[in-house]
Short mmCIF file of C-alpha atoms in Angstrom, two decimals:
data_model
loop_
_atom_site.label_atom_id
_atom_site.label_comp_id
_atom_site.label_asym_id
_atom_site.label_seq_id
_atom_site.Cartn_x
_atom_site.Cartn_y
_atom_site.Cartn_z
CA ASP M 205 -4.14 31.65 -28.53
CA ALA M 206 -4.17 28.35 -26.71
CA GLY M 207 -7.07 27.67 -24.40
CA VAL M 208 -6.95 25.85 -21.09
CA THR M 209 -5.03 22.59 -21.37
CA GLN M 210 -5.26 19.58 -19.08
CA SER M 211 -3.28 16.39 -18.77
CA PRO M 212 -3.68 13.53 -18.93
CA THR M 213 -6.83 13.09 -20.99
CA HIS M 214 -7.75 9.79 -19.43
CA LEU M 215 -6.50 7.96 -16.36
CA ILE M 216 -7.26 4.60 -14.77
CA LYS M 217 -6.33 3.97 -11.15
CA THR M 218 -7.20 1.45 -8.47
CA ARG M 219 -8.68 2.11 -5.06
CA GLY M 220 -6.20 3.48 -2.54
CA GLN M 221 -3.86 4.94 -5.13
CA GLN M 222 -2.98 8.58 -5.52
CA VAL M 223 -3.42 10.72 -8.65
CA THR M 224 -2.10 14.07 -9.86
CA LEU M 225 -3.90 16.06 -12.54
CA ARG M 226 -2.38 19.05 -14.31
CA CYS M 227 -3.75 22.24 -15.80
CA SER M 228 -2.31 25.16 -17.74
CA PRO M 229 -4.44 28.31 -17.85
CA ILE M 230 -5.04 30.70 -20.71
CA SER M 231 -2.08 33.02 -21.14
CA GLY M 232 -2.55 36.07 -18.93
CA HIS M 233 -5.01 34.39 -16.57
CA LYS M 234 -3.90 34.24 -12.97
CA SER M 235 -6.69 32.18 -11.47
CA VAL M 236 -7.32 28.45 -11.79
CA SER M 237 -10.31 26.53 -10.48
CA TRP M 238 -10.93 22.78 -10.25
CA TYR M 239 -14.25 20.98 -10.57
CA GLN M 240 -15.47 17.39 -10.32
CA GLN M 241 -18.28 16.34 -12.64
CA VAL M 242 -20.00 13.04 -12.09
CA LEU M 243 -21.97 11.66 -15.03
CA GLY M 244 -25.37 13.30 -15.32
CA GLN M 245 -24.64 16.12 -12.89
CA GLY M 246 -23.32 19.66 -13.04
CA PRO M 247 -19.70 20.42 -12.15
CA GLN M 248 -18.96 20.61 -8.41
CA PHE M 249 -16.49 23.24 -7.25
CA ILE M 250 -13.37 21.88 -5.54
CA PHE M 251 -10.80 24.72 -5.32
CA GLN M 252 -9.94 28.12 -6.70
CA TYR M 253 -6.40 29.51 -6.68
CA TYR M 254 -5.32 33.04 -7.50
CA GLU M 255 -1.73 34.23 -7.49
CA LYS M 256 -0.72 30.92 -5.86
CA GLU M 257 -3.09 31.35 -2.93
CA GLU M 258 -6.23 29.36 -2.23
CA ARG M 259 -9.21 31.69 -2.58
CA GLY M 260 -12.06 29.21 -2.43
CA ARG M 261 -12.75 25.66 -1.35
CA GLY M 262 -15.73 23.40 -1.96
CA ASN M 263 -17.13 20.64 0.21
CA PHE M 264 -14.56 17.97 -0.54
CA PRO M 265 -12.56 15.84 1.91
CA ASP M 266 -8.95 16.52 2.80
CA ARG M 267 -7.90 13.80 0.39
CA PHE M 268 -8.23 16.50 -2.26
CA SER M 269 -5.49 19.11 -2.42
CA ALA M 270 -4.16 21.51 -5.01
CA ARG M 271 -1.46 24.04 -5.64
CA GLN M 272 -0.64 26.75 -8.13
CA PHE M 273 2.82 27.41 -9.48
CA PRO M 274 4.56 30.74 -10.27
CA ASN M 275 3.66 30.31 -13.95
CA TYR M 276 -0.02 30.00 -12.84
CA SER M 277 -0.33 26.36 -13.85
CA SER M 278 -1.92 24.10 -11.27
CA GLU M 279 -2.03 20.54 -9.99
CA LEU M 280 -4.89 18.72 -8.31
CA ASN M 281 -3.95 15.78 -6.09
CA VAL M 282 -6.31 13.14 -4.82
CA ASN M 283 -5.07 10.61 -2.25
CA ALA M 284 -6.52 7.28 -1.18
CA LEU M 285 -8.77 7.03 -4.22
CA LEU M 286 -12.30 5.71 -3.80
CA LEU M 287 -14.59 4.27 -6.45
CA GLY M 288 -16.75 7.37 -6.04
CA ASP M 289 -13.88 9.59 -7.20
CA SER M 290 -14.46 8.36 -10.74
CA ALA M 291 -15.49 11.48 -12.65
CA LEU M 292 -14.53 14.09 -15.20
CA TYR M 293 -12.17 16.58 -13.55
CA LEU M 294 -12.38 20.02 -15.08
CA CYS M 295 -9.99 22.91 -14.80
CA ALA M 296 -11.05 26.49 -15.52
CA SER M 297 -9.01 29.66 -15.75
CA SER M 298 -10.04 33.26 -15.27
CA ALA M 299 -8.32 36.61 -15.25
CA ARG M 300 -9.46 37.43 -11.73
CA VAL M 301 -11.10 35.72 -8.78
CA TRP M 302 -14.80 34.91 -9.36
CA ASP M 303 -14.55 36.21 -12.93
CA GLU M 304 -15.73 34.53 -16.13
CA GLN M 305 -14.27 31.03 -16.15
CA PHE M 306 -13.03 29.24 -19.25
CA PHE M 307 -12.84 25.48 -19.11
CA GLY M 308 -10.40 22.91 -20.40
CA PRO M 309 -11.43 19.59 -21.96
CA GLY M 310 -11.15 17.73 -18.65
CA THR M 311 -9.42 14.61 -17.39
CA ARG M 312 -11.53 11.45 -17.23
CA LEU M 313 -10.53 9.52 -14.08
CA THR M 314 -11.71 5.95 -13.61
CA VAL M 315 -11.11 4.25 -10.27
CA LEU M 316 -11.36 0.46 -10.28
CA GLY N 339 -25.04 23.89 0.47
CA GLN N 340 -26.22 26.26 -2.23
CA GLN N 341 -28.42 24.73 -4.93
CA LEU N 342 -29.06 26.28 -8.30
CA ASN N 343 -32.25 24.82 -9.72
CA GLN N 344 -32.74 24.87 -13.45
CA SER N 345 -35.97 24.26 -15.30
CA PRO N 346 -36.98 22.53 -17.33
CA GLN N 347 -34.74 19.53 -16.71
CA SER N 348 -34.99 18.54 -20.37
CA MET N 349 -36.55 19.85 -23.56
CA PHE N 350 -37.37 18.26 -26.90
CA ILE N 351 -38.15 20.83 -29.58
CA GLN N 352 -38.47 21.09 -33.32
CA GLU N 353 -35.76 22.85 -35.30
CA GLY N 354 -36.66 26.52 -35.69
CA GLU N 355 -38.53 26.82 -32.40
CA ASP N 356 -37.54 29.21 -29.64
CA VAL N 357 -36.31 27.91 -26.27
CA SER N 358 -36.58 29.38 -22.79
CA MET N 359 -34.96 28.08 -19.61
CA ASN N 360 -34.34 29.53 -16.19
CA CYS N 361 -32.20 29.19 -13.11
CA THR N 362 -33.10 30.06 -9.52
CA SER N 363 -31.16 30.16 -6.28
CA SER N 364 -31.85 30.75 -2.62
CA SER N 365 -28.98 33.23 -2.39
CA ILE N 366 -28.15 36.50 -4.10
CA PHE N 367 -25.61 36.15 -6.88
CA ASN N 368 -23.14 38.78 -8.06
CA THR N 369 -22.59 37.23 -11.47
CA TRP N 370 -24.57 34.86 -13.63
CA LEU N 371 -22.82 32.80 -16.28
CA TRP N 372 -24.44 30.52 -18.85
CA TYR N 373 -22.53 27.55 -20.27
CA LYS N 374 -23.21 24.85 -22.87
CA GLN N 375 -21.62 21.43 -22.51
CA ASP N 376 -21.36 18.69 -25.10
CA PRO N 377 -20.83 15.07 -23.94
CA GLY N 378 -17.30 14.39 -22.70
CA GLU N 379 -16.16 17.98 -23.16
CA GLY N 380 -15.67 20.99 -20.93
CA PRO N 381 -18.41 23.63 -20.61
CA VAL N 382 -18.24 26.52 -23.06
CA LEU N 383 -19.10 30.01 -21.85
CA LEU N 384 -22.05 31.52 -23.72
CA ILE N 385 -23.02 34.69 -21.85
CA ALA N 386 -21.90 36.56 -18.72
CA LEU N 387 -24.18 38.88 -16.70
CA TYR N 388 -22.99 41.29 -14.03
CA LYS N 389 -25.86 43.61 -13.05
CA ALA N 390 -29.39 43.05 -11.83
CA GLY N 391 -31.81 43.56 -14.70
CA GLU N 392 -29.06 43.28 -17.32
CA LEU N 393 -30.12 41.83 -20.67
CA THR N 394 -27.31 40.52 -22.88
CA SER N 395 -27.34 38.88 -26.30
CA ASN N 396 -24.87 36.66 -28.11
CA GLY N 397 -26.19 35.87 -31.57
CA ARG N 398 -29.40 33.87 -31.18
CA LEU N 399 -28.91 33.68 -27.42
CA THR N 400 -30.30 36.20 -24.95
CA ALA N 401 -29.87 36.06 -21.19
CA GLN N 402 -31.16 38.19 -18.34
CA PHE N 403 -29.97 38.80 -14.79
CA GLY N 404 -33.08 38.75 -12.61
CA ILE N 405 -33.85 41.92 -10.65
CA THR N 406 -33.96 39.97 -7.37
CA ARG N 407 -30.43 38.71 -8.16
CA LYS N 408 -31.66 35.23 -7.31
CA ASP N 409 -32.52 34.12 -10.83
CA SER N 410 -31.49 34.26 -14.46
CA PHE N 411 -33.04 33.35 -17.79
CA LEU N 412 -31.67 32.10 -21.10
CA ASN N 413 -33.52 32.21 -24.41
CA ILE N 414 -32.45 30.64 -27.70
CA SER N 415 -34.23 31.78 -30.81
CA ALA N 416 -34.73 29.76 -34.01
CA SER N 417 -33.04 26.62 -32.66
CA ILE N 418 -30.76 24.58 -34.91
CA PRO N 419 -29.41 21.02 -34.51
CA SER N 420 -26.05 22.21 -33.15
CA ASP N 421 -27.85 23.76 -30.17
CA VAL N 422 -28.17 20.23 -28.76
CA GLY N 423 -26.41 19.86 -25.43
CA VAL N 424 -26.72 20.56 -21.74
CA TYR N 425 -27.04 24.17 -20.61
CA PHE N 426 -25.81 25.22 -17.17
CA CYS N 427 -26.17 28.40 -15.20
CA ALA N 428 -23.33 29.17 -12.80
CA GLY N 429 -21.85 31.83 -10.60
CA PRO N 430 -20.56 32.92 -7.21
CA PRO N 431 -23.07 33.96 -4.52
CA ASN N 432 -22.43 37.30 -2.83
CA THR N 433 -21.44 35.47 0.33
CA GLY N 434 -19.07 32.61 0.67
CA ASN N 435 -16.13 31.56 -1.41
CA GLN N 436 -17.48 28.97 -3.81
CA PHE N 437 -18.64 28.78 -7.38
CA TYR N 438 -21.86 26.93 -8.11
CA PHE N 439 -23.32 25.25 -11.16
CA GLY N 440 -26.98 24.57 -11.78
CA THR N 441 -28.62 21.20 -12.26
CA GLY N 442 -28.62 21.64 -16.03
CA THR N 443 -31.18 21.71 -18.85
CA SER N 444 -30.75 19.09 -21.55
CA LEU N 445 -31.83 20.32 -24.98
CA THR N 446 -32.68 18.05 -27.92
CA VAL N 447 -33.47 19.62 -31.28
CA ILE N 448 -35.41 17.47 -33.73
CA PRO N 449 -34.58 18.28 -37.37
#
């Protein structure tokens, strides 16, 4: 069975631009969570979605938004990019809310 | 916000030695998860704990859910070179709607 997939693998943007990251969960999982991981730190929780509804939100500005589609895949959008948004963005899927989370390989975002 | 503190921050051990690390929080947690992360990759789930006092093993790994529900422990027996990586504890506190990761323990195994 396929694990969590994310696209793209790498992305380079400039300050002020907008970016969309995509995630497909493990088949049968209905929950998707997004994390930001800056080099040398643990992942920081951004959002969790379950059955297309937001079920959790971390301490991130409104420039960060997400949505979940009927097929349970998800997109993370970041507007008005800042240099500090450069990080590894991780997607995780789980069967239920706050359940065991399984991570994808991440998208490496570099903001210049 | 919630902080999960892991100790030690880093460890350098000889191959074959046993390893112990822990994770503490200021809040009660309903679930404790332990992950291992290699550079540039996503975290891989090692062990999940759901009840206070629970002791769970996965091969050479053993983890425990602290009875206060504010801590958890991970032990690795007979370490091997492929154990190298960063180990994170994680979970949702019993209040709030977030998921937290610890500060991480970096493990280096010397052959």
